[in-house]
């Protein structure tokens, strides 16, 4: 009987320590938005807006429009952003940024917006430019906003101290069971 209790306690402790905690993300996409209209992402109290302008056939500049804005370099999936607070933010603009057609990895560039401690991410999926009028273009993209109000876009990874506490707890439970059995 004590061995069964040890196994149940160990399994519970292991499950609580090793199960990754994923930030719950609100996500959506923007259809083609014509230049120079603002792009709105999110809903209710989780929302951002930013401006943009076309640069060439597949590149655009993005403007904070009251938010701070940063590029997330080398990112091909939103989870790779990790802790967005570590990025270099500006209140001006970023770019020129690629859509999926001009990016070497086939995924458009990611930007992160910050306002009053809240964060949102946006991936540039498509920039369409008519080639004749530099003020005519459309931009489409996908967005994500962490609902927990943090800057985390990636699952948390247990620290070594958590693993040490888990193993120490299991050892103490084992010692207690062994002591009771003898």
PDB file of N, CA and C in Angstrom, residues 113-163:
ATOM      1  N   UNK A 113       4.155  44.782 -30.729  1.00  0.00           N
ATOM      2  CA  UNK A 113       3.661  46.077 -30.276  1.00  0.00           C
ATOM      3  C   UNK A 113       3.564  46.057 -28.753  1.00  0.00           C
ATOM      4  N   UNK A 114       3.825  47.214 -28.132  1.00  0.00           N
ATOM      5  CA  UNK A 114       3.719  47.310 -26.671  1.00  0.00           C
ATOM      6  C   UNK A 114       3.016  48.615 -26.320  1.00  0.00           C
ATOM      7  N   UNK A 115       2.042  48.517 -25.411  1.00  0.00           N
ATOM      8  CA  UNK A 115       1.346  49.706 -24.918  1.00  0.00           C
ATOM      9  C   UNK A 115       0.892  49.441 -23.492  1.00  0.00           C
ATOM     10  N   UNK A 116       1.298  50.290 -22.563  1.00  0.00           N
ATOM     11  CA  UNK A 116       0.893  50.182 -21.158  1.00  0.00           C
ATOM     12  C   UNK A 116       1.130  48.790 -20.573  1.00  0.00           C
ATOM     13  N   UNK A 117       2.267  48.178 -20.904  1.00  0.00           N
ATOM     14  CA  UNK A 117       2.620  46.872 -20.361  1.00  0.00           C
ATOM     15  C   UNK A 117       1.963  45.689 -21.045  1.00  0.00           C
ATOM     16  N   UNK A 118       1.127  45.933 -22.061  1.00  0.00           N
ATOM     17  CA  UNK A 118       0.499  44.847 -22.816  1.00  0.00           C
ATOM     18  C   UNK A 118       1.238  44.674 -24.140  1.00  0.00           C
ATOM     19  N   UNK A 119       1.213  43.446 -24.663  1.00  0.00           N
ATOM     20  CA  UNK A 119       1.968  43.118 -25.872  1.00  0.00           C
ATOM     21  C   UNK A 119       1.078  42.448 -26.911  1.00  0.00           C
ATOM     22  N   UNK A 120       1.420  42.663 -28.171  1.00  0.00           N
ATOM     23  CA  UNK A 120       0.763  41.993 -29.288  1.00  0.00           C
ATOM     24  C   UNK A 120       1.794  41.726 -30.364  1.00  0.00           C
ATOM     25  N   UNK A 121       1.634  40.625 -31.093  1.00  0.00           N
ATOM     26  CA  UNK A 121       2.554  40.274 -32.180  1.00  0.00           C
ATOM     27  C   UNK A 121       1.789  40.270 -33.498  1.00  0.00           C
ATOM     28  N   UNK A 122       2.491  40.611 -34.580  1.00  0.00           N
ATOM     29  CA  UNK A 122       1.883  40.648 -35.909  1.00  0.00           C
ATOM     30  C   UNK A 122       2.880  40.095 -36.915  1.00  0.00           C
ATOM     31  N   UNK A 123       2.421  39.170 -37.774  1.00  0.00           N
ATOM     32  CA  UNK A 123       3.255  38.628 -38.843  1.00  0.00           C
ATOM     33  C   UNK A 123       2.755  39.185 -40.175  1.00  0.00           C
ATOM     34  N   UNK A 124       3.673  39.699 -40.978  1.00  0.00           N
ATOM     35  CA  UNK A 124       3.322  40.225 -42.295  1.00  0.00           C
ATOM     36  C   UNK A 124       3.206  39.045 -43.256  1.00  0.00           C
ATOM     37  N   UNK A 125       1.982  38.765 -43.697  1.00  0.00           N
ATOM     38  CA  UNK A 125       1.763  37.637 -44.597  1.00  0.00           C
ATOM     39  C   UNK A 125       1.862  38.037 -46.065  1.00  0.00           C
ATOM     40  N   UNK A 126       1.333  39.217 -46.418  1.00  0.00           N
ATOM     41  CA  UNK A 126       1.326  39.593 -47.825  1.00  0.00           C
ATOM     42  C   UNK A 126       1.286  41.110 -47.979  1.00  0.00           C
ATOM     43  N   UNK A 127       2.171  41.620 -48.822  1.00  0.00           N
ATOM     44  CA  UNK A 127       2.160  43.024 -49.207  1.00  0.00           C
ATOM     45  C   UNK A 127       1.915  43.054 -50.710  1.00  0.00           C
ATOM     46  N   UNK A 128       0.892  43.780 -51.126  1.00  0.00           N
ATOM     47  CA  UNK A 128       0.581  43.894 -52.549  1.00  0.00           C
ATOM     48  C   UNK A 128       0.736  45.358 -52.945  1.00  0.00           C
ATOM     49  N   UNK A 129       1.509  45.586 -53.978  1.00  0.00           N
ATOM     50  CA  UNK A 129       1.839  46.927 -54.457  1.00  0.00           C
ATOM     51  C   UNK A 129       1.559  46.953 -55.950  1.00  0.00           C
ATOM     52  N   UNK A 130       0.843  47.968 -56.421  1.00  0.00           N
ATOM     53  CA  UNK A 130       0.454  47.936 -57.832  1.00  0.00           C
ATOM     54  C   UNK A 130       1.590  48.272 -58.797  1.00  0.00           C
ATOM     55  N   UNK A 131       2.702  48.801 -58.287  1.00  0.00           N
ATOM     56  CA  UNK A 131       3.866  49.049 -59.134  1.00  0.00           C
ATOM     57  C   UNK A 131       3.875  50.391 -59.827  1.00  0.00           C
ATOM     58  N   UNK A 132       2.739  51.071 -59.886  1.00  0.00           N
ATOM     59  CA  UNK A 132       2.676  52.367 -60.564  1.00  0.00           C
ATOM     60  C   UNK A 132       2.511  53.511 -59.586  1.00  0.00           C
ATOM     61  N   UNK A 133       1.645  53.356 -58.625  1.00  0.00           N
ATOM     62  CA  UNK A 133       1.370  54.410 -57.655  1.00  0.00           C
ATOM     63  C   UNK A 133       1.953  53.992 -56.311  1.00  0.00           C
ATOM     64  N   UNK A 134       2.977  54.706 -55.824  1.00  0.00           N
ATOM     65  CA  UNK A 134       3.626  54.296 -54.568  1.00  0.00           C
ATOM     66  C   UNK A 134       2.746  54.435 -53.333  1.00  0.00           C
ATOM     67  N   UNK A 135       1.564  55.038 -53.479  1.00  0.00           N
ATOM     68  CA  UNK A 135       0.680  55.174 -52.322  1.00  0.00           C
ATOM     69  C   UNK A 135      -0.441  54.148 -52.322  1.00  0.00           C
ATOM     70  N   UNK A 136      -0.429  53.228 -53.302  1.00  0.00           N
ATOM     71  CA  UNK A 136      -1.501  52.241 -53.377  1.00  0.00           C
ATOM     72  C   UNK A 136      -0.934  50.862 -53.057  1.00  0.00           C
ATOM     73  N   UNK A 137      -1.466  50.237 -52.047  1.00  0.00           N
ATOM     74  CA  UNK A 137      -1.038  48.901 -51.674  1.00  0.00           C
ATOM     75  C   UNK A 137      -1.963  48.326 -50.622  1.00  0.00           C
ATOM     76  N   UNK A 138      -1.841  47.027 -50.394  1.00  0.00           N
ATOM     77  CA  UNK A 138      -2.595  46.374 -49.328  1.00  0.00           C
ATOM     78  C   UNK A 138      -1.640  45.500 -48.523  1.00  0.00           C
ATOM     79  N   UNK A 139      -1.986  45.313 -47.262  1.00  0.00           N
ATOM     80  CA  UNK A 139      -1.188  44.489 -46.366  1.00  0.00           C
ATOM     81  C   UNK A 139      -2.120  43.522 -45.641  1.00  0.00           C
ATOM     82  N   UNK A 140      -1.719  42.250 -45.561  1.00  0.00           N
ATOM     83  CA  UNK A 140      -2.467  41.231 -44.819  1.00  0.00           C
ATOM     84  C   UNK A 140      -1.524  40.597 -43.805  1.00  0.00           C
ATOM     85  N   UNK A 141      -2.078  40.150 -42.688  1.00  0.00           N
ATOM     86  CA  UNK A 141      -1.223  39.525 -41.684  1.00  0.00           C
ATOM     87  C   UNK A 141      -2.005  38.737 -40.656  1.00  0.00           C
ATOM     88  N   UNK A 142      -1.259  38.123 -39.745  1.00  0.00           N
ATOM     89  CA  UNK A 142      -1.826  37.331 -38.653  1.00  0.00           C
ATOM     90  C   UNK A 142      -1.328  37.936 -37.348  1.00  0.00           C
ATOM     91  N   UNK A 143      -2.177  37.965 -36.320  1.00  0.00           N
ATOM     92  CA  UNK A 143      -1.801  38.586 -35.049  1.00  0.00           C
ATOM     93  C   UNK A 143      -2.077  37.661 -33.868  1.00  0.00           C
ATOM     94  N   UNK A 144      -1.348  37.928 -32.774  1.00  0.00           N
ATOM     95  CA  UNK A 144      -1.493  37.193 -31.512  1.00  0.00           C
ATOM     96  C   UNK A 144      -1.368  38.179 -30.358  1.00  0.00           C
ATOM     97  N   UNK A 145      -2.167  37.972 -29.301  1.00  0.00           N
ATOM     98  CA  UNK A 145      -2.074  38.790 -28.082  1.00  0.00           C
ATOM     99  C   UNK A 145      -2.172  37.850 -26.882  1.00  0.00           C
ATOM    100  N   UNK A 146      -1.173  37.868 -25.966  1.00  0.00           N
ATOM    101  CA  UNK A 146      -1.264  37.028 -24.754  1.00  0.00           C
ATOM    102  C   UNK A 146      -2.385  37.533 -23.843  1.00  0.00           C
ATOM    103  N   UNK A 147      -3.311  36.658 -23.485  1.00  0.00           N
ATOM    104  CA  UNK A 147      -4.448  37.051 -22.657  1.00  0.00           C
ATOM    105  C   UNK A 147      -4.099  37.190 -21.185  1.00  0.00           C
ATOM    106  N   UNK A 148      -2.925  36.680 -20.778  1.00  0.00           N
ATOM    107  CA  UNK A 148      -2.549  36.785 -19.367  1.00  0.00           C
ATOM    108  C   UNK A 148      -1.892  38.126 -19.041  1.00  0.00           C
ATOM    109  N   UNK A 149      -1.784  39.015 -20.038  1.00  0.00           N
ATOM    110  CA  UNK A 149      -1.235  40.348 -19.802  1.00  0.00           C
ATOM    111  C   UNK A 149       0.273  40.393 -19.664  1.00  0.00           C
ATOM    112  N   UNK A 150       0.961  39.290 -19.961  1.00  0.00           N
ATOM    113  CA  UNK A 150       2.419  39.284 -19.862  1.00  0.00           C
ATOM    114  C   UNK A 150       3.037  39.489 -21.235  1.00  0.00           C
ATOM    115  N   UNK A 151       4.349  39.477 -21.272  1.00  0.00           N
ATOM    116  CA  UNK A 151       5.087  39.620 -22.522  1.00  0.00           C
ATOM    117  C   UNK A 151       5.499  38.268 -23.082  1.00  0.00           C
ATOM    118  N   UNK A 152       4.961  37.184 -22.522  1.00  0.00           N
ATOM    119  CA  UNK A 152       5.377  35.831 -22.898  1.00  0.00           C
ATOM    120  C   UNK A 152       4.551  35.285 -24.061  1.00  0.00           C
ATOM    121  N   UNK A 153       5.228  34.916 -25.142  1.00  0.00           N
ATOM    122  CA  UNK A 153       4.575  34.275 -26.279  1.00  0.00           C
ATOM    123  C   UNK A 153       4.952  32.799 -26.361  1.00  0.00           C
ATOM    124  N   UNK A 154       5.805  32.334 -25.461  1.00  0.00           N
ATOM    125  CA  UNK A 154       6.279  30.942 -25.493  1.00  0.00           C
ATOM    126  C   UNK A 154       5.930  30.251 -24.185  1.00  0.00           C
ATOM    127  N   UNK A 155       5.855  28.918 -24.216  1.00  0.00           N
ATOM    128  CA  UNK A 155       5.596  28.191 -22.976  1.00  0.00           C
ATOM    129  C   UNK A 155       6.759  28.353 -22.000  1.00  0.00           C
ATOM    130  N   UNK A 156       6.418  28.335 -20.734  1.00  0.00           N
ATOM    131  CA  UNK A 156       7.449  28.429 -19.704  1.00  0.00           C
ATOM    132  C   UNK A 156       8.231  27.120 -19.624  1.00  0.00           C
ATOM    133  N   UNK A 157       9.521  27.221 -19.356  1.00  0.00           N
ATOM    134  CA  UNK A 157      10.381  26.050 -19.209  1.00  0.00           C
ATOM    135  C   UNK A 157      10.782  25.962 -17.740  1.00  0.00           C
ATOM    136  N   UNK A 158      10.582  24.813 -17.107  1.00  0.00           N
ATOM    137  CA  UNK A 158      10.958  24.705 -15.698  1.00  0.00           C
ATOM    138  C   UNK A 158      12.447  24.985 -15.489  1.00  0.00           C
ATOM    139  N   UNK A 159      12.754  25.725 -14.453  1.00  0.00           N
ATOM    140  CA  UNK A 159      14.138  26.053 -14.130  1.00  0.00           C
ATOM    141  C   UNK A 159      14.796  24.876 -13.421  1.00  0.00           C
ATOM    142  N   UNK A 160      16.131  24.806 -13.409  1.00  0.00           N
ATOM    143  CA  UNK A 160      16.823  23.716 -12.715  1.00  0.00           C
ATOM    144  C   UNK A 160      16.429  23.608 -11.236  1.00  0.00           C
ATOM    145  N   UNK A 161      16.145  24.730 -10.599  1.00  0.00           N
ATOM    146  CA  UNK A 161      15.741  24.686  -9.190  1.00  0.00           C
ATOM    147  C   UNK A 161      14.426  23.932  -9.022  1.00  0.00           C
ATOM    148  N   UNK A 162      13.517  24.046  -9.992  1.00  0.00           N
ATOM    149  CA  UNK A 162      12.256  23.303  -9.927  1.00  0.00           C
ATOM    150  C   UNK A 162      12.504  21.806 -10.001  1.00  0.00           C
ATOM    151  N   UNK A 163      13.410  21.410 -10.889  1.00  0.00           N
ATOM    152  CA  UNK A 163      13.749  19.992 -11.006  1.00  0.00           C
ATOM    153  C   UNK A 163      14.400  19.494  -9.714  1.00  0.00           C
TER     154      UNK A 163
END
